[in-house]
JSON list of C-alpha atoms and ligand atoms in Angstrom, two decimals:
[
{"chain": "A", "resi": 28, "resn": "UNK", "atom": "CA", "xyz": [-35.54, -8.51, -86.50]},
{"chain": "A", "resi": 29, "resn": "UNK", "atom": "CA", "xyz": [-36.23, -11.85, -88.12]},
{"chain": "A", "resi": 30, "resn": "UNK", "atom": "CA", "xyz": [-33.72, -14.46, -87.04]},
{"chain": "A", "resi": 31, "resn": "UNK", "atom": "CA", "xyz": [-31.24, -15.89, -89.50]},
{"chain": "A", "resi": 32, "resn": "UNK", "atom": "CA", "xyz": [-31.26, -19.65, -89.06]},
{"chain": "A", "resi": 33, "resn": "UNK", "atom": "CA", "xyz": [-28.60, -21.95, -90.40]},
{"chain": "A", "resi": 34, "resn": "UNK", "atom": "CA", "xyz": [-30.19, -25.26, -91.29]},
{"chain": "A", "resi": 35, "resn": "UNK", "atom": "CA", "xyz": [-27.75, -28.15, -91.57]},
{"chain": "A", "resi": 36, "resn": "UNK", "atom": "CA", "xyz": [-29.59, -31.16, -92.96]},
{"chain": "A", "resi": 37, "resn": "UNK", "atom": "CA", "xyz": [-28.53, -33.60, -95.66]},
{"chain": "A", "resi": 38, "resn": "UNK", "atom": "CA", "xyz": [-31.91, -35.08, -96.54]},
{"chain": "A", "resi": 39, "resn": "UNK", "atom": "CA", "xyz": [-33.38, -32.80, -99.24]},
{"chain": "A", "resi": 40, "resn": "UNK", "atom": "CA", "xyz": [-37.04, -33.50, -98.42]},
{"chain": "A", "resi": 41, "resn": "UNK", "atom": "CA", "xyz": [-36.58, -32.74, -94.72]},
{"chain": "A", "resi": 42, "resn": "UNK", "atom": "CA", "xyz": [-34.42, -29.72, -95.49]},
{"chain": "A", "resi": 43, "resn": "UNK", "atom": "CA", "xyz": [-37.14, -28.39, -97.80]},
{"chain": "A", "resi": 44, "resn": "UNK", "atom": "CA", "xyz": [-39.92, -28.98, -95.29]},
{"chain": "A", "resi": 45, "resn": "UNK", "atom": "CA", "xyz": [-38.09, -27.28, -92.43]},
{"chain": "A", "resi": 46, "resn": "UNK", "atom": "CA", "xyz": [-36.94, -24.38, -94.61]},
{"chain": "A", "resi": 47, "resn": "UNK", "atom": "CA", "xyz": [-40.50, -23.75, -95.82]},
{"chain": "A", "resi": 48, "resn": "UNK", "atom": "CA", "xyz": [-41.74, -23.65, -92.23]},
{"chain": "A", "resi": 49, "resn": "UNK", "atom": "CA", "xyz": [-38.94, -21.35, -91.11]},
{"chain": "A", "resi": 50, "resn": "UNK", "atom": "CA", "xyz": [-39.67, -18.94, -93.95]},
{"chain": "A", "resi": 51, "resn": "UNK", "atom": "CA", "xyz": [-43.37, -19.00, -93.15]},
{"chain": "A", "resi": 52, "resn": "UNK", "atom": "CA", "xyz": [-42.50, -18.15, -89.53]},
{"chain": "A", "resi": 53, "resn": "UNK", "atom": "CA", "xyz": [-40.70, -15.06, -90.84]},
{"chain": "A", "resi": 54, "resn": "UNK", "atom": "CA", "xyz": [-37.12, -16.26, -90.44]},
{"chain": "A", "resi": 55, "resn": "UNK", "atom": "CA", "xyz": [-34.29, -16.05, -92.89]},
{"chain": "A", "resi": 56, "resn": "UNK", "atom": "CA", "xyz": [-32.85, -19.43, -93.80]},
{"chain": "A", "resi": 57, "resn": "UNK", "atom": "CA", "xyz": [-29.35, -20.38, -94.84]},
{"chain": "A", "resi": 58, "resn": "UNK", "atom": "CA", "xyz": [-29.00, -24.02, -95.85]},
{"chain": "A", "resi": 59, "resn": "UNK", "atom": "CA", "xyz": [-26.13, -26.47, -95.74]},
{"chain": "A", "resi": 60, "resn": "UNK", "atom": "CA", "xyz": [-26.17, -30.15, -96.70]},
{"chain": "A", "resi": 61, "resn": "UNK", "atom": "CA", "xyz": [-23.12, -31.01, -94.62]},
{"chain": "A", "resi": 62, "resn": "UNK", "atom": "CA", "xyz": [-21.09, -29.72, -91.69]},
{"chain": "A", "resi": 63, "resn": "UNK", "atom": "CA", "xyz": [-18.16, -28.62, -93.86]},
{"chain": "A", "resi": 64, "resn": "UNK", "atom": "CA", "xyz": [-20.41, -26.25, -95.81]},
{"chain": "A", "resi": 65, "resn": "UNK", "atom": "CA", "xyz": [-22.00, -25.08, -92.57]},
{"chain": "A", "resi": 66, "resn": "UNK", "atom": "CA", "xyz": [-18.57, -24.31, -91.19]},
{"chain": "A", "resi": 67, "resn": "UNK", "atom": "CA", "xyz": [-17.76, -22.08, -94.17]},
{"chain": "A", "resi": 68, "resn": "UNK", "atom": "CA", "xyz": [-21.08, -20.27, -93.79]},
{"chain": "A", "resi": 69, "resn": "UNK", "atom": "CA", "xyz": [-20.47, -19.64, -90.09]},
{"chain": "A", "resi": 70, "resn": "UNK", "atom": "CA", "xyz": [-17.00, -18.35, -90.88]},
{"chain": "A", "resi": 71, "resn": "UNK", "atom": "CA", "xyz": [-18.56, -15.69, -93.14]},
{"chain": "A", "resi": 72, "resn": "UNK", "atom": "CA", "xyz": [-21.37, -14.60, -90.85]},
{"chain": "A", "resi": 73, "resn": "UNK", "atom": "CA", "xyz": [-22.82, -15.76, -87.57]},
{"chain": "A", "resi": 74, "resn": "UNK", "atom": "CA", "xyz": [-26.39, -17.02, -87.73]},
{"chain": "A", "resi": 75, "resn": "UNK", "atom": "CA", "xyz": [-28.83, -16.34, -84.87]},
{"chain": "A", "resi": 76, "resn": "UNK", "atom": "CA", "xyz": [-29.47, -20.05, -84.42]},
{"chain": "A", "resi": 77, "resn": "UNK", "atom": "CA", "xyz": [-28.22, -23.35, -85.84]},
{"chain": "A", "resi": 78, "resn": "UNK", "atom": "CA", "xyz": [-30.56, -26.26, -86.52]},
{"chain": "A", "resi": 79, "resn": "UNK", "atom": "CA", "xyz": [-28.22, -29.18, -86.80]},
{"chain": "A", "resi": 80, "resn": "UNK", "atom": "CA", "xyz": [-28.88, -32.71, -87.97]},
{"chain": "A", "resi": 81, "resn": "UNK", "atom": "CA", "xyz": [-26.94, -35.33, -86.05]},
{"chain": "A", "resi": 82, "resn": "UNK", "atom": "CA", "xyz": [-26.27, -37.79, -88.88]},
{"chain": "A", "resi": 83, "resn": "UNK", "atom": "CA", "xyz": [-24.49, -36.04, -91.73]},
{"chain": "A", "resi": 84, "resn": "UNK", "atom": "CA", "xyz": [-22.14, -37.23, -94.45]},
{"chain": "A", "resi": 85, "resn": "UNK", "atom": "CA", "xyz": [-18.54, -36.36, -93.49]},
{"chain": "A", "resi": 86, "resn": "UNK", "atom": "CA", "xyz": [-18.25, -34.53, -90.20]},
{"chain": "A", "resi": 87, "resn": "UNK", "atom": "CA", "xyz": [-21.07, -35.51, -87.87]},
{"chain": "A", "resi": 88, "resn": "UNK", "atom": "CA", "xyz": [-23.46, -33.02, -86.34]},
{"chain": "A", "resi": 89, "resn": "UNK", "atom": "CA", "xyz": [-22.04, -33.74, -82.90]},
{"chain": "A", "resi": 90, "resn": "UNK", "atom": "CA", "xyz": [-18.49, -32.99, -84.06]},
{"chain": "A", "resi": 91, "resn": "UNK", "atom": "CA", "xyz": [-19.64, -29.77, -85.68]},
{"chain": "A", "resi": 92, "resn": "UNK", "atom": "CA", "xyz": [-21.47, -28.82, -82.45]},
{"chain": "A", "resi": 93, "resn": "UNK", "atom": "CA", "xyz": [-18.26, -29.46, -80.50]},
{"chain": "A", "resi": 94, "resn": "UNK", "atom": "CA", "xyz": [-16.32, -27.21, -82.85]},
{"chain": "A", "resi": 95, "resn": "UNK", "atom": "CA", "xyz": [-18.89, -24.43, -82.52]},
{"chain": "A", "resi": 96, "resn": "UNK", "atom": "CA", "xyz": [-18.68, -24.64, -78.75]},
{"chain": "A", "resi": 97, "resn": "UNK", "atom": "CA", "xyz": [-14.87, -24.80, -78.69]},
{"chain": "A", "resi": 98, "resn": "UNK", "atom": "CA", "xyz": [-14.45, -21.53, -80.61]},
{"chain": "A", "resi": 99, "resn": "UNK", "atom": "CA", "xyz": [-14.97, -18.34, -78.67]},
{"chain": "A", "resi": 100, "resn": "UNK", "atom": "CA", "xyz": [-16.53, -16.60, -81.64]},
{"chain": "A", "resi": 101, "resn": "UNK", "atom": "CA", "xyz": [-19.21, -19.25, -82.15]},
{"chain": "A", "resi": 102, "resn": "UNK", "atom": "CA", "xyz": [-19.61, -20.49, -78.59]},
{"chain": "A", "resi": 103, "resn": "UNK", "atom": "CA", "xyz": [-22.74, -18.47, -77.90]},
{"chain": "A", "resi": 104, "resn": "UNK", "atom": "CA", "xyz": [-24.77, -19.43, -80.99]},
{"chain": "A", "resi": 105, "resn": "UNK", "atom": "CA", "xyz": [-28.06, -21.04, -79.95]},
{"chain": "A", "resi": 106, "resn": "UNK", "atom": "CA", "xyz": [-28.11, -24.61, -81.19]},
{"chain": "A", "resi": 107, "resn": "UNK", "atom": "CA", "xyz": [-30.87, -27.17, -81.65]},
{"chain": "A", "resi": 108, "resn": "UNK", "atom": "CA", "xyz": [-29.92, -30.75, -82.57]},
{"chain": "A", "resi": 109, "resn": "UNK", "atom": "CA", "xyz": [-32.17, -32.76, -84.87]},
{"chain": "A", "resi": 110, "resn": "UNK", "atom": "CA", "xyz": [-31.93, -36.50, -84.74]},
{"chain": "A", "resi": 111, "resn": "UNK", "atom": "CA", "xyz": [-33.59, -39.68, -85.83]},
{"chain": "A", "resi": 112, "resn": "UNK", "atom": "CA", "xyz": [-32.20, -41.40, -82.78]},
{"chain": "A", "resi": 113, "resn": "UNK", "atom": "CA", "xyz": [-34.30, -41.11, -79.72]},
{"chain": "A", "resi": 114, "resn": "UNK", "atom": "CA", "xyz": [-32.13, -42.90, -77.24]},
{"chain": "A", "resi": 115, "resn": "UNK", "atom": "CA", "xyz": [-31.62, -41.27, -73.90]},
{"chain": "A", "resi": 116, "resn": "UNK", "atom": "CA", "xyz": [-27.85, -41.56, -74.25]},
{"chain": "A", "resi": 117, "resn": "UNK", "atom": "CA", "xyz": [-27.89, -39.57, -77.48]},
{"chain": "A", "resi": 118, "resn": "UNK", "atom": "CA", "xyz": [-29.92, -36.89, -75.83]},
{"chain": "A", "resi": 119, "resn": "UNK", "atom": "CA", "xyz": [-27.43, -36.67, -72.99]},
{"chain": "A", "resi": 120, "resn": "UNK", "atom": "CA", "xyz": [-24.56, -36.46, -75.49]},
{"chain": "A", "resi": 121, "resn": "UNK", "atom": "CA", "xyz": [-26.38, -33.75, -77.45]},
{"chain": "A", "resi": 122, "resn": "UNK", "atom": "CA", "xyz": [-26.87, -31.65, -74.34]},
{"chain": "A", "resi": 123, "resn": "UNK", "atom": "CA", "xyz": [-23.31, -32.35, -73.23]},
{"chain": "A", "resi": 124, "resn": "UNK", "atom": "CA", "xyz": [-21.85, -30.78, -76.35]},
{"chain": "A", "resi": 125, "resn": "UNK", "atom": "CA", "xyz": [-23.84, -27.69, -75.48]},
{"chain": "A", "resi": 126, "resn": "UNK", "atom": "CA", "xyz": [-27.02, -27.99, -77.55]},
{"chain": "A", "resi": 127, "resn": "UNK", "atom": "CA", "xyz": [-29.81, -25.78, -76.19]},
{"chain": "A", "resi": 128, "resn": "UNK", "atom": "CA", "xyz": [-32.45, -28.25, -77.23]},
{"chain": "A", "resi": 129, "resn": "UNK", "atom": "CA", "xyz": [-32.84, -31.58, -78.91]},
{"chain": "A", "resi": 130, "resn": "UNK", "atom": "CA", "xyz": [-35.65, -32.62, -81.26]},
{"chain": "A", "resi": 131, "resn": "UNK", "atom": "CA", "xyz": [-36.24, -36.23, -82.31]},
{"chain": "A", "resi": 132, "resn": "UNK", "atom": "CA", "xyz": [-37.43, -37.10, -85.83]},
{"chain": "A", "resi": 133, "resn": "UNK", "atom": "CA", "xyz": [-40.15, -37.45, -86.83]},
{"chain": "A", "resi": 134, "resn": "UNK", "atom": "CA", "xyz": [-41.33, -34.15, -85.36]},
{"chain": "A", "resi": 135, "resn": "UNK", "atom": "CA", "xyz": [-44.16, -31.88, -86.32]},
{"chain": "A", "resi": 136, "resn": "UNK", "atom": "CA", "xyz": [-43.02, -28.62, -87.92]},
{"chain": "A", "resi": 137, "resn": "UNK", "atom": "CA", "xyz": [-45.20, -26.83, -85.42]},
{"chain": "A", "resi": 138, "resn": "UNK", "atom": "CA", "xyz": [-43.37, -28.38, -82.50]},
{"chain": "A", "resi": 139, "resn": "UNK", "atom": "CA", "xyz": [-40.01, -27.51, -84.03]},
{"chain": "A", "resi": 140, "resn": "UNK", "atom": "CA", "xyz": [-41.08, -23.87, -84.58]},
{"chain": "A", "resi": 141, "resn": "UNK", "atom": "CA", "xyz": [-42.23, -23.67, -80.95]},
{"chain": "A", "resi": 142, "resn": "UNK", "atom": "CA", "xyz": [-38.87, -25.01, -79.76]},
{"chain": "A", "resi": 143, "resn": "UNK", "atom": "CA", "xyz": [-36.99, -22.54, -81.95]},
{"chain": "A", "resi": 144, "resn": "UNK", "atom": "CA", "xyz": [-39.07, -19.69, -80.59]},
{"chain": "A", "resi": 145, "resn": "UNK", "atom": "CA", "xyz": [-38.41, -20.79, -77.01]},
{"chain": "A", "resi": 146, "resn": "UNK", "atom": "CA", "xyz": [-34.65, -21.06, -77.57]},
{"chain": "A", "resi": 147, "resn": "UNK", "atom": "CA", "xyz": [-34.49, -17.68, -79.33]},
{"chain": "A", "resi": 148, "resn": "UNK", "atom": "CA", "xyz": [-36.54, -16.05, -76.61]},
{"chain": "A", "resi": 149, "resn": "UNK", "atom": "CA", "xyz": [-34.15, -17.39, -74.01]},
{"chain": "A", "resi": 150, "resn": "UNK", "atom": "CA", "xyz": [-30.88, -16.97, -75.86]},
{"chain": "A", "resi": 151, "resn": "UNK", "atom": "CA", "xyz": [-31.40, -14.19, -78.39]},
{"chain": "A", "resi": 152, "resn": "UNK", "atom": "CA", "xyz": [-34.44, -12.12, -77.36]},
{"chain": "A", "resi": 153, "resn": "UNK", "atom": "CA", "xyz": [-33.45, -9.41, -79.84]},
{"chain": "A", "resi": 154, "resn": "UNK", "atom": "CA", "xyz": [-34.20, -11.78, -82.71]},
{"chain": "A", "resi": 155, "resn": "UNK", "atom": "CA", "xyz": [-37.82, -12.38, -81.68]},
{"chain": "A", "resi": 156, "resn": "UNK", "atom": "CA", "xyz": [-40.74, -10.15, -82.53]},
{"chain": "A", "resi": 157, "resn": "UNK", "atom": "CA", "xyz": [-41.87, -9.84, -78.91]},
{"chain": "A", "resi": 158, "resn": "UNK", "atom": "CA", "xyz": [-42.56, -6.26, -77.84]},
{"chain": "A", "resi": 159, "resn": "UNK", "atom": "CA", "xyz": [-40.27, -4.95, -75.09]},
{"chain": "A", "resi": 160, "resn": "UNK", "atom": "CA", "xyz": [-41.51, -2.63, -72.33]},
{"chain": "A", "resi": 161, "resn": "UNK", "atom": "CA", "xyz": [-38.85, -1.00, -70.20]},
{"chain": "A", "resi": 162, "resn": "UNK", "atom": "CA", "xyz": [-38.22, 2.31, -68.51]},
{"chain": "A", "resi": 163, "resn": "UNK", "atom": "CA", "xyz": [-41.35, 3.87, -69.99]},
{"chain": "A", "resi": 164, "resn": "UNK", "atom": "CA", "xyz": [-40.47, 2.85, -73.53]},
{"chain": "A", "resi": 165, "resn": "UNK", "atom": "CA", "xyz": [-42.34, 0.30, -75.57]},
{"chain": "A", "resi": 166, "resn": "UNK", "atom": "CA", "xyz": [-40.58, -1.11, -78.58]},
{"chain": "A", "resi": 167, "resn": "UNK", "atom": "CA", "xyz": [-42.53, -3.31, -80.96]},
{"chain": "A", "resi": 168, "resn": "UNK", "atom": "CA", "xyz": [-40.32, -5.12, -83.48]},
{"chain": "A", "resi": 169, "resn": "UNK", "atom": "CA", "xyz": [-43.30, -6.48, -85.41]},
{"chain": "A", "resi": 170, "resn": "UNK", "atom": "CA", "xyz": [-44.64, -3.04, -86.28]},
{"chain": "A", "resi": 171, "resn": "UNK", "atom": "CA", "xyz": [-41.27, -1.29, -85.98]},
{"chain": "A", "resi": 172, "resn": "UNK", "atom": "CA", "xyz": [-42.76, 1.24, -83.59]},
{"chain": "A", "resi": 173, "resn": "UNK", "atom": "CA", "xyz": [-41.37, 2.89, -80.53]},
{"chain": "A", "resi": 174, "resn": "UNK", "atom": "CA", "xyz": [-43.51, 4.79, -78.06]},
{"chain": "A", "resi": 175, "resn": "UNK", "atom": "CA", "xyz": [-42.38, 6.77, -75.03]},
{"chain": "A", "resi": 176, "resn": "UNK", "atom": "CA", "xyz": [-45.41, 6.78, -72.76]},
{"chain": "A", "resi": 177, "resn": "UNK", "atom": "CA", "xyz": [-48.04, 7.52, -75.37]},
{"chain": "A", "resi": 178, "resn": "UNK", "atom": "CA", "xyz": [-45.79, 9.55, -77.63]},
{"chain": "A", "resi": 179, "resn": "UNK", "atom": "CA", "xyz": [-44.60, 7.87, -80.83]},
{"chain": "A", "resi": 180, "resn": "UNK", "atom": "CA", "xyz": [-40.86, 8.22, -81.36]},
{"chain": "A", "resi": 181, "resn": "UNK", "atom": "CA", "xyz": [-39.41, 8.06, -84.82]},
{"chain": "A", "resi": 182, "resn": "UNK", "atom": "CA", "xyz": [-36.12, 6.17, -85.16]},
{"chain": "A", "resi": 183, "resn": "UNK", "atom": "CA", "xyz": [-33.90, 5.23, -88.06]},
{"chain": "A", "resi": 184, "resn": "UNK", "atom": "CA", "xyz": [-33.49, 1.48, -88.74]},
{"chain": "A", "resi": 185, "resn": "UNK", "atom": "CA", "xyz": [-30.04, 1.26, -87.14]},
{"chain": "A", "resi": 186, "resn": "UNK", "atom": "CA", "xyz": [-31.13, 3.18, -84.04]},
{"chain": "A", "resi": 187, "resn": "UNK", "atom": "CA", "xyz": [-34.14, 0.90, -83.80]},
{"chain": "A", "resi": 188, "resn": "UNK", "atom": "CA", "xyz": [-32.02, -2.25, -83.93]},
{"chain": "A", "resi": 189, "resn": "UNK", "atom": "CA", "xyz": [-29.53, -0.76, -81.49]},
{"chain": "A", "resi": 190, "resn": "UNK", "atom": "CA", "xyz": [-32.26, 0.13, -79.01]},
{"chain": "A", "resi": 191, "resn": "UNK", "atom": "CA", "xyz": [-33.88, -3.28, -79.47]},
{"chain": "A", "resi": 192, "resn": "UNK", "atom": "CA", "xyz": [-30.63, -5.01, -78.59]},
{"chain": "A", "resi": 193, "resn": "UNK", "atom": "CA", "xyz": [-29.96, -2.72, -75.61]},
{"chain": "A", "resi": 194, "resn": "UNK", "atom": "CA", "xyz": [-33.51, -3.13, -74.27]},
{"chain": "A", "resi": 195, "resn": "UNK", "atom": "CA", "xyz": [-33.39, -6.92, -74.55]},
{"chain": "A", "resi": 196, "resn": "UNK", "atom": "CA", "xyz": [-30.03, -6.95, -72.72]},
{"chain": "A", "resi": 197, "resn": "UNK", "atom": "CA", "xyz": [-30.55, -4.25, -70.10]},
{"chain": "A", "resi": 198, "resn": "UNK", "atom": "CA", "xyz": [-28.32, -3.32, -67.16]},
{"chain": "A", "resi": 199, "resn": "UNK", "atom": "CA", "xyz": [-25.30, -4.84, -68.88]},
{"chain": "A", "resi": 200, "resn": "UNK", "atom": "CA", "xyz": [-22.39, -2.96, -70.35]},
{"chain": "A", "resi": 201, "resn": "UNK", "atom": "CA", "xyz": [-21.73, -3.64, -74.02]},
{"chain": "A", "resi": 202, "resn": "UNK", "atom": "CA", "xyz": [-18.48, -2.61, -75.63]},
{"chain": "A", "resi": 203, "resn": "UNK", "atom": "CA", "xyz": [-18.54, -0.89, -79.01]},
{"chain": "A", "resi": 204, "resn": "UNK", "atom": "CA", "xyz": [-17.11, -4.05, -80.58]},
{"chain": "A", "resi": 205, "resn": "UNK", "atom": "CA", "xyz": [-19.89, -6.16, -79.05]},
{"chain": "A", "resi": 206, "resn": "UNK", "atom": "CA", "xyz": [-22.54, -3.75, -80.28]},
{"chain": "A", "resi": 207, "resn": "UNK", "atom": "CA", "xyz": [-21.05, -3.83, -83.77]},
{"chain": "A", "resi": 208, "resn": "UNK", "atom": "CA", "xyz": [-21.18, -7.63, -83.76]},
{"chain": "A", "resi": 209, "resn": "UNK", "atom": "CA", "xyz": [-24.71, -7.79, -82.43]},
{"chain": "A", "resi": 210, "resn": "UNK", "atom": "CA", "xyz": [-26.38, -4.89, -84.19]},
{"chain": "A", "resi": 211, "resn": "UNK", "atom": "CA", "xyz": [-24.44, -4.34, -87.39]},
{"chain": "A", "resi": 212, "resn": "UNK", "atom": "CA", "xyz": [-23.51, -7.98, -87.85]},
{"chain": "A", "resi": 213, "resn": "UNK", "atom": "CA", "xyz": [-20.45, -10.02, -87.31]},
{"chain": "A", "resi": 214, "resn": "UNK", "atom": "CA", "xyz": [-17.70, -9.43, -89.90]},
{"chain": "A", "resi": 215, "resn": "UNK", "atom": "CA", "xyz": [-19.05, -6.05, -90.86]},
{"chain": "A", "resi": 216, "resn": "UNK", "atom": "CA", "xyz": [-16.07, -3.77, -90.94]},
{"chain": "A", "resi": 217, "resn": "UNK", "atom": "CA", "xyz": [-17.16, -0.42, -89.66]},
{"chain": "A", "resi": 218, "resn": "UNK", "atom": "CA", "xyz": [-15.28, 1.76, -87.26]},
{"chain": "A", "resi": 219, "resn": "UNK", "atom": "CA", "xyz": [-16.16, 1.66, -83.60]},
{"chain": "A", "resi": 220, "resn": "UNK", "atom": "CA", "xyz": [-16.93, 5.35, -83.60]},
{"chain": "A", "resi": 221, "resn": "UNK", "atom": "CA", "xyz": [-19.92, 4.56, -85.84]},
{"chain": "A", "resi": 222, "resn": "UNK", "atom": "CA", "xyz": [-21.54, 3.18, -82.69]},
{"chain": "A", "resi": 223, "resn": "UNK", "atom": "CA", "xyz": [-21.10, 6.55, -80.98]},
{"chain": "A", "resi": 224, "resn": "UNK", "atom": "CA", "xyz": [-22.77, 8.32, -83.88]},
{"chain": "A", "resi": 225, "resn": "UNK", "atom": "CA", "xyz": [-25.85, 6.11, -83.67]},
{"chain": "A", "resi": 226, "resn": "UNK", "atom": "CA", "xyz": [-25.97, 6.28, -79.87]},
{"chain": "A", "resi": 227, "resn": "UNK", "atom": "CA", "xyz": [-26.00, 10.07, -80.20]},
{"chain": "A", "resi": 228, "resn": "UNK", "atom": "CA", "xyz": [-28.87, 9.92, -82.72]},
{"chain": "A", "resi": 229, "resn": "UNK", "atom": "CA", "xyz": [-30.75, 7.52, -80.47]},
{"chain": "A", "resi": 230, "resn": "UNK", "atom": "CA", "xyz": [-30.41, 9.84, -77.49]},
{"chain": "A", "resi": 231, "resn": "UNK", "atom": "CA", "xyz": [-31.52, 12.82, -79.58]},
{"chain": "A", "resi": 232, "resn": "UNK", "atom": "CA", "xyz": [-34.67, 10.93, -80.53]},
{"chain": "A", "resi": 233, "resn": "UNK", "atom": "CA", "xyz": [-35.36, 10.07, -76.90]},
{"chain": "A", "resi": 234, "resn": "UNK", "atom": "CA", "xyz": [-34.58, 13.51, -75.54]},
{"chain": "A", "resi": 235, "resn": "UNK", "atom": "CA", "xyz": [-37.95, 15.25, -76.10]},
{"chain": "A", "resi": 236, "resn": "UNK", "atom": "CA", "xyz": [-39.67, 12.76, -73.77]},
{"chain": "A", "resi": 237, "resn": "UNK", "atom": "CA", "xyz": [-36.72, 12.72, -71.35]},
{"chain": "A", "resi": 238, "resn": "UNK", "atom": "CA", "xyz": [-35.88, 9.06, -71.97]},
{"chain": "A", "resi": 239, "resn": "UNK", "atom": "CA", "xyz": [-32.36, 9.73, -73.24]},
{"chain": "A", "resi": 240, "resn": "UNK", "atom": "CA", "xyz": [-30.87, 9.01, -69.79]},
{"chain": "A", "resi": 241, "resn": "UNK", "atom": "CA", "xyz": [-31.82, 5.33, -70.24]},
{"chain": "A", "resi": 242, "resn": "UNK", "atom": "CA", "xyz": [-28.99, 4.97, -72.76]},
{"chain": "A", "resi": 243, "resn": "UNK", "atom": "CA", "xyz": [-25.92, 5.42, -70.64]},
{"chain": "A", "resi": 244, "resn": "UNK", "atom": "CA", "xyz": [-22.24, 5.72, -71.36]},
{"chain": "A", "resi": 245, "resn": "UNK", "atom": "CA", "xyz": [-19.97, 3.67, -69.18]},
{"chain": "A", "resi": 246, "resn": "UNK", "atom": "CA", "xyz": [-16.68, 5.47, -69.37]},
{"chain": "A", "resi": 247, "resn": "UNK", "atom": "CA", "xyz": [-13.93, 3.38, -70.88]},
{"chain": "A", "resi": 248, "resn": "UNK", "atom": "CA", "xyz": [-16.22, 0.37, -71.41]},
{"chain": "A", "resi": 249, "resn": "UNK", "atom": "CA", "xyz": [-19.16, 1.10, -73.66]},
{"chain": "A", "resi": 250, "resn": "UNK", "atom": "CA", "xyz": [-22.89, 1.57, -73.34]},
{"chain": "A", "resi": 251, "resn": "UNK", "atom": "CA", "xyz": [-25.77, 0.18, -71.37]},
{"chain": "A", "resi": 252, "resn": "UNK", "atom": "CA", "xyz": [-29.52, 0.52, -71.17]},
{"chain": "A", "resi": 253, "resn": "UNK", "atom": "CA", "xyz": [-30.45, 1.05, -67.56]},
{"chain": "A", "resi": 254, "resn": "UNK", "atom": "CA", "xyz": [-33.53, 2.16, -65.70]},
{"chain": "A", "resi": 255, "resn": "UNK", "atom": "CA", "xyz": [-31.31, 3.06, -62.73]},
{"chain": "A", "resi": 256, "resn": "UNK", "atom": "CA", "xyz": [-30.22, 6.63, -62.41]},
{"chain": "A", "resi": 257, "resn": "UNK", "atom": "CA", "xyz": [-26.75, 7.24, -63.76]},
{"chain": "A", "resi": 258, "resn": "UNK", "atom": "CA", "xyz": [-24.07, 7.54, -61.11]},
{"chain": "A", "resi": 259, "resn": "UNK", "atom": "CA", "xyz": [-22.14, 9.94, -63.27]},
{"chain": "A", "resi": 260, "resn": "UNK", "atom": "CA", "xyz": [-23.25, 12.29, -66.00]},
{"chain": "A", "resi": 261, "resn": "UNK", "atom": "CA", "xyz": [-23.33, 10.76, -69.46]},
{"chain": "A", "resi": 262, "resn": "UNK", "atom": "CA", "xyz": [-20.51, 11.58, -71.78]},
{"chain": "A", "resi": 263, "resn": "UNK", "atom": "CA", "xyz": [-22.06, 12.81, -74.99]},
{"chain": "B", "resi": 320, "resn": "CA", "atom": "CA1", "xyz": [-29.17, -36.84, -91.81]}
]
């Protein structure tokens, strides 16, 4: 899945340059010229990463970063601060408000793209195009292919995204609400039982090669991808 990146930058030329590079790297870009606009955008839909300029008209980048980190819904969004100020103290402040990285202007677009990739890989591996190998499955987001051993497995787009998320966050239990947020998108109003329907389809697709047991039901909690044998039979 390409990452959706919210770019908050008030200088048009810099905004344009960064946006062009993000698009070329295969990302989707949502732009804001100030923190107030960015706040409205985030309220509508969570981006995969925020690139945030420090010096903005109105609310400063640091204040916006603080707000993102203070709200449970937005706390986990990966955040990179952009700044013209290179002082050590600013860097400390940027990291203190919970930025994942900090890039000083002027920077090369190439360096910025590398930093974004590193942060996404660490914080949101499901939004990178890196292939995932786990439990005998190989999922390649770039080509949208799944193979079980050497057998190609055909999956619908939702099942593919669901499996991608589960495989990049293995051995952890995800509630239906969390899966809806992560796979269908925040603020998408679909019923939780929709998740069950797609889990069932996913297992059906994995059944012929006996990989369906990797997608496990945790009774009363949700689902997990695990290479460990289930302690109790899956509820289907
Ligand atoms: Ca600025």
